[in-house]
Short mmCIF file of C-alpha atoms in Angstrom, two decimals:
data_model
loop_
_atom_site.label_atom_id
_atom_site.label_comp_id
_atom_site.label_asym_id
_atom_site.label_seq_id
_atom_site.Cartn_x
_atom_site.Cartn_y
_atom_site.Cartn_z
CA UNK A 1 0.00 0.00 0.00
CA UNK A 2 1.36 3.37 -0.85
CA UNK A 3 0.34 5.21 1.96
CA UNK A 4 1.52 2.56 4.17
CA UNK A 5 5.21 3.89 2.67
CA UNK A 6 4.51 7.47 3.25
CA UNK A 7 7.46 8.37 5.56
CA UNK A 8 8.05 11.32 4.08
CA UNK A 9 4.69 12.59 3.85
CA UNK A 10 4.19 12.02 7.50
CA UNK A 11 7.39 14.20 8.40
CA UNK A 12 5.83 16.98 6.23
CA UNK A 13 3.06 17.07 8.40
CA UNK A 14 5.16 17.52 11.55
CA UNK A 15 6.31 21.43 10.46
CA UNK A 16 3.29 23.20 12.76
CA UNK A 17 5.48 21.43 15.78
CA UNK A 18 8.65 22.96 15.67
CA UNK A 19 6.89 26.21 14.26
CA UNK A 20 5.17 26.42 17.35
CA UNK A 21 8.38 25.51 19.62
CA UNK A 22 10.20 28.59 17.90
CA UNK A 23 7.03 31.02 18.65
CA UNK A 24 7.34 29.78 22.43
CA UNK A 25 10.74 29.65 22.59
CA UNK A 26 11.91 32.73 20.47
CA UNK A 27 13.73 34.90 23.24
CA UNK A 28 15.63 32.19 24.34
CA UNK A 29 16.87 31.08 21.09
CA UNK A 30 18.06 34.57 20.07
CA UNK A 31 19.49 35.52 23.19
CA UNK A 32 23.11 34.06 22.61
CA UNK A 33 22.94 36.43 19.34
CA UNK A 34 21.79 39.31 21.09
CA UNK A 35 24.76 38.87 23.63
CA UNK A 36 27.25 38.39 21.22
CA UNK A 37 26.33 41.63 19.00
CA UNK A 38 25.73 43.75 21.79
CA UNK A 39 26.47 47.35 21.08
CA UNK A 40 27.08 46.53 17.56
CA UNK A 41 23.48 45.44 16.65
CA UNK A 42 22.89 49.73 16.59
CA UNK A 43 25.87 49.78 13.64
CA UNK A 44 24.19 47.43 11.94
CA UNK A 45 23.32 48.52 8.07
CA UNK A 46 23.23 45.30 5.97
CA UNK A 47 21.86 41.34 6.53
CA UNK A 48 23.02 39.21 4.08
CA UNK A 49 21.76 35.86 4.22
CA UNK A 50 24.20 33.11 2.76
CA UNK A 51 23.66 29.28 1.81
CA UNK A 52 23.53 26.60 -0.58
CA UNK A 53 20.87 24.37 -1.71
CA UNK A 54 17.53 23.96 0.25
CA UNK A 55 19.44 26.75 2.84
CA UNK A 56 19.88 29.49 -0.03
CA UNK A 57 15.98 28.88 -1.17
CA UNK A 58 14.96 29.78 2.39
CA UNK A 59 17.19 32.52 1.59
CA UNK A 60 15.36 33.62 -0.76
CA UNK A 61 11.81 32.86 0.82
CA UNK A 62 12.69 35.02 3.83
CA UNK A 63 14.99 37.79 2.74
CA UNK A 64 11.87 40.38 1.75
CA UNK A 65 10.51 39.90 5.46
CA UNK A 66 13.69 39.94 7.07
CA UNK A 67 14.24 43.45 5.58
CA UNK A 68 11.05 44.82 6.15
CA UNK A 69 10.54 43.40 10.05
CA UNK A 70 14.73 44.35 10.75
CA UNK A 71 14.15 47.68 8.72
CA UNK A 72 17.99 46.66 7.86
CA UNK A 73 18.88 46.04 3.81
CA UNK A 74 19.11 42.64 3.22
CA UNK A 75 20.36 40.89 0.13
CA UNK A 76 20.60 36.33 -0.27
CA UNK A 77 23.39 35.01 -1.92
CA UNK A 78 25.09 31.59 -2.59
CA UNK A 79 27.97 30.95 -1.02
CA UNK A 80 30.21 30.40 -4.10
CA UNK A 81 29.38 34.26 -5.20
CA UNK A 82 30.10 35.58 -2.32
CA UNK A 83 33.68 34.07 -2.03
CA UNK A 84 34.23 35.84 -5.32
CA UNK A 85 33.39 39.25 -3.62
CA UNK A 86 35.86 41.95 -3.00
CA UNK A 87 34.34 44.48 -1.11
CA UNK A 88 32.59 43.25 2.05
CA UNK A 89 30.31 45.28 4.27
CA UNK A 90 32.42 45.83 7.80
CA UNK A 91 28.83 46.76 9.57
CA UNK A 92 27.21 43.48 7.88
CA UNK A 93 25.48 40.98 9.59
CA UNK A 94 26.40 37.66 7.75
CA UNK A 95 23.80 34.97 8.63
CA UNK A 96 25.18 31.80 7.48
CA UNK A 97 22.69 28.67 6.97
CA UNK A 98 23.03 24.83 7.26
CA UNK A 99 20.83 22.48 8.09
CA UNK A 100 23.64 19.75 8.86
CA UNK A 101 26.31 22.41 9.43
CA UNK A 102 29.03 20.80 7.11
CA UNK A 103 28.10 22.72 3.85
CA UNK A 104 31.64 22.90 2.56
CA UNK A 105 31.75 26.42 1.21
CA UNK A 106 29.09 28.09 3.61
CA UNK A 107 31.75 26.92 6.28
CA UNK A 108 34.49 28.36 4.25
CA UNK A 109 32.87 31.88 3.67
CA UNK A 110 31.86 31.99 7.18
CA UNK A 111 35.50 31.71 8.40
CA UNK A 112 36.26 34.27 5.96
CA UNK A 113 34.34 36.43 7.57
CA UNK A 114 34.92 35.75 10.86
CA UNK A 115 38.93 36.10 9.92
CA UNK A 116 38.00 40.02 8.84
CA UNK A 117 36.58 41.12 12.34
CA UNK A 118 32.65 40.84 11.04
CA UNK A 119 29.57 39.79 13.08
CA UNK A 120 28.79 36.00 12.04
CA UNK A 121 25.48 34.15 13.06
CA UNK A 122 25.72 30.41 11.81
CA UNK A 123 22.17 28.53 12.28
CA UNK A 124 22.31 24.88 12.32
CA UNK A 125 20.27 21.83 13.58
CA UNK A 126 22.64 21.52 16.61
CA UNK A 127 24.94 23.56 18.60
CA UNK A 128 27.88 20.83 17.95
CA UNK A 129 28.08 21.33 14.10
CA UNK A 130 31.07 22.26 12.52
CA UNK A 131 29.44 25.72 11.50
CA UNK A 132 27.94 26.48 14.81
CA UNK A 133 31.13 25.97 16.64
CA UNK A 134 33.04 28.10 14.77
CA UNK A 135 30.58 30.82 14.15
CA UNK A 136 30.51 34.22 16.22
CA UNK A 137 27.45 32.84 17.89
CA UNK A 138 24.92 29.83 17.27
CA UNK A 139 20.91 29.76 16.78
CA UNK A 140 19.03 26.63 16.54
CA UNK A 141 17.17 25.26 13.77
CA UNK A 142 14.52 23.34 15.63
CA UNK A 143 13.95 20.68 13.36
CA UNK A 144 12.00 18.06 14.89
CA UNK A 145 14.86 15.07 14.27
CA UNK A 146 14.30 15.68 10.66
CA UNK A 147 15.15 11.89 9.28
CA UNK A 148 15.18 12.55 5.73
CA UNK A 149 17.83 14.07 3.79
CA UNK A 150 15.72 15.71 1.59
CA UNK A 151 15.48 18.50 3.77
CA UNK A 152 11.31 19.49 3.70
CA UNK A 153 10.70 20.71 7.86
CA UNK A 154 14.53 21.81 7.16
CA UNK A 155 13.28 24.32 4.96
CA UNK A 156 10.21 25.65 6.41
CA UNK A 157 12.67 26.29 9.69
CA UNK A 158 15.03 27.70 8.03
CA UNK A 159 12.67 30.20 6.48
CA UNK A 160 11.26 30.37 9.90
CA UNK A 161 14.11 31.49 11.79
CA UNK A 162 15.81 34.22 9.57
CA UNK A 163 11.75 35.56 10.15
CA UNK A 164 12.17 35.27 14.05
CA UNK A 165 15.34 36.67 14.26
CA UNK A 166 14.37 39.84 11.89
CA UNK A 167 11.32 39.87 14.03
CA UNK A 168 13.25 40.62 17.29
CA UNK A 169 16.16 42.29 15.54
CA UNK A 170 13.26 44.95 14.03
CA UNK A 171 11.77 45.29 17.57
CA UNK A 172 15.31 45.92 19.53
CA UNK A 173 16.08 48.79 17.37
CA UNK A 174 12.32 49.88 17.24
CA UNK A 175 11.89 49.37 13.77
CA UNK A 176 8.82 47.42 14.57
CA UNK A 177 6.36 48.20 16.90
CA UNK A 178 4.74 45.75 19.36
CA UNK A 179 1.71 45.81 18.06
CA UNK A 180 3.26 44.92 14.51
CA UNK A 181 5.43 42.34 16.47
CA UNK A 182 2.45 40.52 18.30
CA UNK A 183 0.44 40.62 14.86
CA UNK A 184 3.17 38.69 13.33
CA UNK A 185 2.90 36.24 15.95
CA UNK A 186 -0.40 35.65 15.50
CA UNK A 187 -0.40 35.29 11.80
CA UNK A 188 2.61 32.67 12.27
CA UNK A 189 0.67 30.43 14.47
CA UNK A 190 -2.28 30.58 11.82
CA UNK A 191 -0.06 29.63 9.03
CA UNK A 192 0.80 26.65 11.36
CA UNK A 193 -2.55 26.22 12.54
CA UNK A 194 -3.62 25.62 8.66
CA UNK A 195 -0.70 23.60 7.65
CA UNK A 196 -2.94 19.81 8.21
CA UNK A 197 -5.45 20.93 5.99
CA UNK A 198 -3.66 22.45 3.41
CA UNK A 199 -1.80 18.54 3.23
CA UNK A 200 -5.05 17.15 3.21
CA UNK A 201 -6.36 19.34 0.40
CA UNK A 202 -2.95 18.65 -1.93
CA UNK A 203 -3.00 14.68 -1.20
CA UNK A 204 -6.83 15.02 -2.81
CA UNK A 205 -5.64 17.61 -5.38
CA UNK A 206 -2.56 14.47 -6.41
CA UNK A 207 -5.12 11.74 -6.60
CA UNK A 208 -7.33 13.71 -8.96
CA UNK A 209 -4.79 15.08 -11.36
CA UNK A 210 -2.21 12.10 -10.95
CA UNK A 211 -2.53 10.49 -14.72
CA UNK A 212 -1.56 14.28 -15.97
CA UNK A 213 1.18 15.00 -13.28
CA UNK A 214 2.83 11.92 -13.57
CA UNK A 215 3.04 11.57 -17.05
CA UNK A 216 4.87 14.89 -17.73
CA UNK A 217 8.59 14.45 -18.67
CA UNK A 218 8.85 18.12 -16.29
CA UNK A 219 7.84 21.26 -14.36
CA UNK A 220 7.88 24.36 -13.97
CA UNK A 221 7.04 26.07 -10.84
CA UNK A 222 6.11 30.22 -10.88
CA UNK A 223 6.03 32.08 -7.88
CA UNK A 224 6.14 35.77 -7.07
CA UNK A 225 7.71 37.60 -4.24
CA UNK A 226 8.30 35.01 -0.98
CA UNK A 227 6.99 32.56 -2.95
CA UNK A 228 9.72 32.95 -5.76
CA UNK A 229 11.82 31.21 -2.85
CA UNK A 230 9.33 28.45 -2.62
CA UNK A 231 9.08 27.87 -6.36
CA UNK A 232 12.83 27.44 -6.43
CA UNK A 233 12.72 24.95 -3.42
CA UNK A 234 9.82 23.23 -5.15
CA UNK A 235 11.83 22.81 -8.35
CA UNK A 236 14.77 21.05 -6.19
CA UNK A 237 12.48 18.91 -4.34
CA UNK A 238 10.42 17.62 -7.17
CA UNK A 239 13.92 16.78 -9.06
CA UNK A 240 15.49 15.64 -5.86
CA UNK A 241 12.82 13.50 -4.35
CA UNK A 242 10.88 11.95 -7.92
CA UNK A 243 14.37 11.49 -9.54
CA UNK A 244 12.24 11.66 -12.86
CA UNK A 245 11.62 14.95 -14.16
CA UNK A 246 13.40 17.83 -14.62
CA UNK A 247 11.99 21.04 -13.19
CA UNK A 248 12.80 24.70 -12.89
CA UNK A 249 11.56 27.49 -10.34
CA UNK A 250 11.07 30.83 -11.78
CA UNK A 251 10.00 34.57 -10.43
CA UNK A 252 6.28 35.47 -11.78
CA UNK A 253 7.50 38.39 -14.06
CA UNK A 254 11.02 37.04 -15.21
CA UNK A 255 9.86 33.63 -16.32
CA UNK A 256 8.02 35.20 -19.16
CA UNK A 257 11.21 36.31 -20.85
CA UNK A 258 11.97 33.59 -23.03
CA UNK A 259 11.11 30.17 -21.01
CA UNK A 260 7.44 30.77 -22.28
CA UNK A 261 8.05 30.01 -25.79
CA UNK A 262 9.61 26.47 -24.61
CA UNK A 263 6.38 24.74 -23.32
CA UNK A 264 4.75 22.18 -24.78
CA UNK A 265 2.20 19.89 -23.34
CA UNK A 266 4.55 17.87 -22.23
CA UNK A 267 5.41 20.24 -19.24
CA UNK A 268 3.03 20.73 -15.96
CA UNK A 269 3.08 24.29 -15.46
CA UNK A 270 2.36 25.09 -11.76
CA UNK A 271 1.41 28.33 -10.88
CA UNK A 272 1.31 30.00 -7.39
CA UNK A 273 -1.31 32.18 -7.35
CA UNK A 274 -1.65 34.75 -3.82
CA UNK A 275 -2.81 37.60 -5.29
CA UNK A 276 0.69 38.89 -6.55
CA UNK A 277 1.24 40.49 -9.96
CA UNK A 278 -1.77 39.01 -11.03
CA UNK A 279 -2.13 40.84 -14.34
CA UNK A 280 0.59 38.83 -15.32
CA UNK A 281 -0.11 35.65 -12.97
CA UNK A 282 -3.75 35.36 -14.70
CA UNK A 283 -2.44 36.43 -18.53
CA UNK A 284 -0.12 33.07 -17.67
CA UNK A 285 -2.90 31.03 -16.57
CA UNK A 286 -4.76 31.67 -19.94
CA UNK A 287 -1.75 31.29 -21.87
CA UNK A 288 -0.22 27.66 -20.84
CA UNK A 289 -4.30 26.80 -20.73
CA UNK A 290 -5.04 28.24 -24.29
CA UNK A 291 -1.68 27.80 -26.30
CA UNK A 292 0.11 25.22 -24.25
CA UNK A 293 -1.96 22.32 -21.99
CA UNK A 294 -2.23 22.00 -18.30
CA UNK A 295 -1.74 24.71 -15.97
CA UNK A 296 -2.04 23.53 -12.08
CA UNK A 297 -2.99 26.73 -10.00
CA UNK A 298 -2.02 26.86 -6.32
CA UNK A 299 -4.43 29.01 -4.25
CA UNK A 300 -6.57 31.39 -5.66
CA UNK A 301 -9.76 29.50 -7.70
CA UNK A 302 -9.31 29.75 -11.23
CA UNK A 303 -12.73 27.16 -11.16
CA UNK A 304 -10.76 24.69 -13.24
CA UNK A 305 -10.21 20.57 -12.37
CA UNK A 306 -6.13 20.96 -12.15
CA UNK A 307 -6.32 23.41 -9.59
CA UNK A 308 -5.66 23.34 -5.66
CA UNK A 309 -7.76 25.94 -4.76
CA UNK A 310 -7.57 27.58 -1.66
CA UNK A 311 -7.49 31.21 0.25
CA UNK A 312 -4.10 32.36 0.34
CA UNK A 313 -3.02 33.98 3.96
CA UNK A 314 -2.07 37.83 2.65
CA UNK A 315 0.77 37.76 5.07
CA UNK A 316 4.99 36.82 5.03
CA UNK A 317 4.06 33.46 6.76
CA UNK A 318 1.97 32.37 3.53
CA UNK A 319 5.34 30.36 2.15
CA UNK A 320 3.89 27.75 4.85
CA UNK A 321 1.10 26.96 2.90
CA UNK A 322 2.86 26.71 -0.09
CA UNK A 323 5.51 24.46 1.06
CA UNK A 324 3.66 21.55 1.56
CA UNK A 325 1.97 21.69 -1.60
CA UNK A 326 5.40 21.06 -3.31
CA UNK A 327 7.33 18.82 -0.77
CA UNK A 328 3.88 16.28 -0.95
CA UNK A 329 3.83 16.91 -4.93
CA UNK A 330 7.63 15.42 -5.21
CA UNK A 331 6.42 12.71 -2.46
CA UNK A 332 3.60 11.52 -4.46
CA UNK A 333 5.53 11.83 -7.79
CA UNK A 334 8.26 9.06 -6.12
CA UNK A 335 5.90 6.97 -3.79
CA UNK A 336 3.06 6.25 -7.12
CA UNK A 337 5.51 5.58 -8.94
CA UNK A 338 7.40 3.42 -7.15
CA UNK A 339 10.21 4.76 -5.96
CA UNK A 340 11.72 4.31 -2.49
CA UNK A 341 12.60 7.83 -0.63
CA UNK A 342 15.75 7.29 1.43
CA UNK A 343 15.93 8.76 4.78
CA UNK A 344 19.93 10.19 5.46
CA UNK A 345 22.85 8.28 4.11
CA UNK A 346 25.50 8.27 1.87
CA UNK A 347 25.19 10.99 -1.24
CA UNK A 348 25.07 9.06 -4.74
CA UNK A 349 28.02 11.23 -5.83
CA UNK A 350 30.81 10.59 -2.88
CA UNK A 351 33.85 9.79 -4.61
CA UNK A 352 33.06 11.63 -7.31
CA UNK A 353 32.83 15.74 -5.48
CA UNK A 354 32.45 16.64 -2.06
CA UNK A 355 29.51 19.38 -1.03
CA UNK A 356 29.81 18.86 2.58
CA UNK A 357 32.58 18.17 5.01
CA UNK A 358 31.73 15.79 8.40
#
């Protein structure tokens, strides 16, 4: 039975547990950061978010909020990039991310930066990693005892905690108000608090579309704004996980120059649609449907069979709706098909290049 197999389904559903340990525990996991920058957090003009994989698409997802609820600039880059950078911001605060701690050159760049004098925040499953212990100070990634590799509660608390730490970062230097603070909190623990039945919906949403999503030779995922970040994690997870389709995550406006003109109906076209540039997210819509072949909208109703309809939250936590939606999509796309998810082990391509160091 497939669902008998569902593993990694069933550690998807655990996200709204750790979500809700953060939102309890929130002072106490930032104060060791708070500590540490001291005086400094005041000089403070820059957050730059760095990490690779699953850890720079949280990146992504979070850096709008972080910026807005810090009131601090704040820019996501991969590791890789940033090692080729020659000017580096002395008043930066370099957030490095890694689920495992051992990303190879997120530990590299992170010692670079610690080497020039600058304030370095590693967050990491566990205060023993590699990252954490040589990093200016340590948060926790509460994680749950994520057993799967493919990181899926890995990236929602990823995403989570750059938003936590913004969040009390923005209300230290009174960049947020407490009444904007405690309104955050309470629209995190409804994203949480809808998390279940947003799984529920997209297992029903598989089973009725599954002849057309699995036989699609690949994807493309379209999501604006935070959820450019979760189309890009999407796209790794479906290639990742299903190990049969290629797939690509692209920004609402900027996949419309050129990738467009690609499609045939031999691609699923998923669109995220929240309410964002929706000129342009309902022009696609008609397009892929008129010119193209399926188009699988996410959120708002388009009253068509191949959508997953429901009401998108209209606030930063909204990627937590989302998420699910595209971890349980690569799931399904493995499990029906046969394919056996492996929880943490050895990477097919050891011997071959190294990403992470133990």
């Amino acid at each position: 039975c497939i669902r008998d197999r569902m593993n990694l389904i069933d550690t998807i559903r655990r996200v709204p547990n750790p979500v809700r340990k953060v939102l309890e525990e929130r002072k106490a996991l930032t104060k060791d950061m708070f500590d540490y920058l001291g005086d400094r957090l005041s000089t403070i003009n820059e957050i730059i978010l760095i990490g690779s994989g699953t850890s720079h698409t949280s990146c992504q997802t979070s850096k709008e909020f972080v910026e807005t609820a810090s009131g601090i600039a704040s820019t996501a880059i991969l590791p890789n990039i940033f090692l080729a950078k020659r000017v580096f911001n002395p008043n930066g605060l370099y957030i490095f991310t890694s689920q495992s701690g051992t990303s190879t050159l997120v530990n590299i760049a992170q010692r670079k930066m610690k080497e020039l004098g600058y304030a370095t925040v590693a967050i990491t499953e566990s205060a023993e990693t590699p990252l954490a212990k040589e990093s200016g100070c340590h948060v926790l990634m509460e994680t749950d005892n994520e057993e799967f590799g493919c990181r899926t509660i890995g990236y929602c608390m990823s995403v989570f905690t750059h938003m936590i730490i913004a969040m009390e970062i923005g209300l230290k230097r009174q960049a947020l108000s407490e009444t904007e603070y405690a309104k955050y909190l309470e629209d995190a623990q409804k994203a949480a608090d809808m998390h279940h039945e947003i799984c529920d919906k997209t297992m029903e949403w598989f089973d009725r579309n599954k002849w057309k999503l699995m036989n699609k030779d690949g994807f493309v995922i379209y999501g604006a704004g935070t959820l450019y970040g979760t189309a890009l994690e999407g796209a790794l997870k479906v290639l990742e996980i299903a190990r049969r389709f290629l797939c690509v995550g692209y920004d609402m406006d900027d996949g419309m120059h050129g990738p467009t003109m690609g499609y045939t109906n031999r691609h699923a076209v998923i669109i995220f649609d929240d309410g964002h540039n929706e000129n342009i997210t309902k022009g696609l819509i008609r397009y892929v449907r008129d010119k193209v072949g399926d188009a699988f909208v996410i959120g708002n109703d388009s009253k068509h069979p191949c959508d997953l309809a429901f009401e998108p939250l209209k606030t930063p936590f909204v990627f937590l709706q989302y998420a699910p939606v595209v971890e349980i999509l690569a799931a399904r796309l493995a499990y029906d098909y046969g394919i056996n998810i492996k929880t943490i082990g050895p990477l097919p391509e050891a011997g071959y290049f190294n990403t992470h160091d133990d």
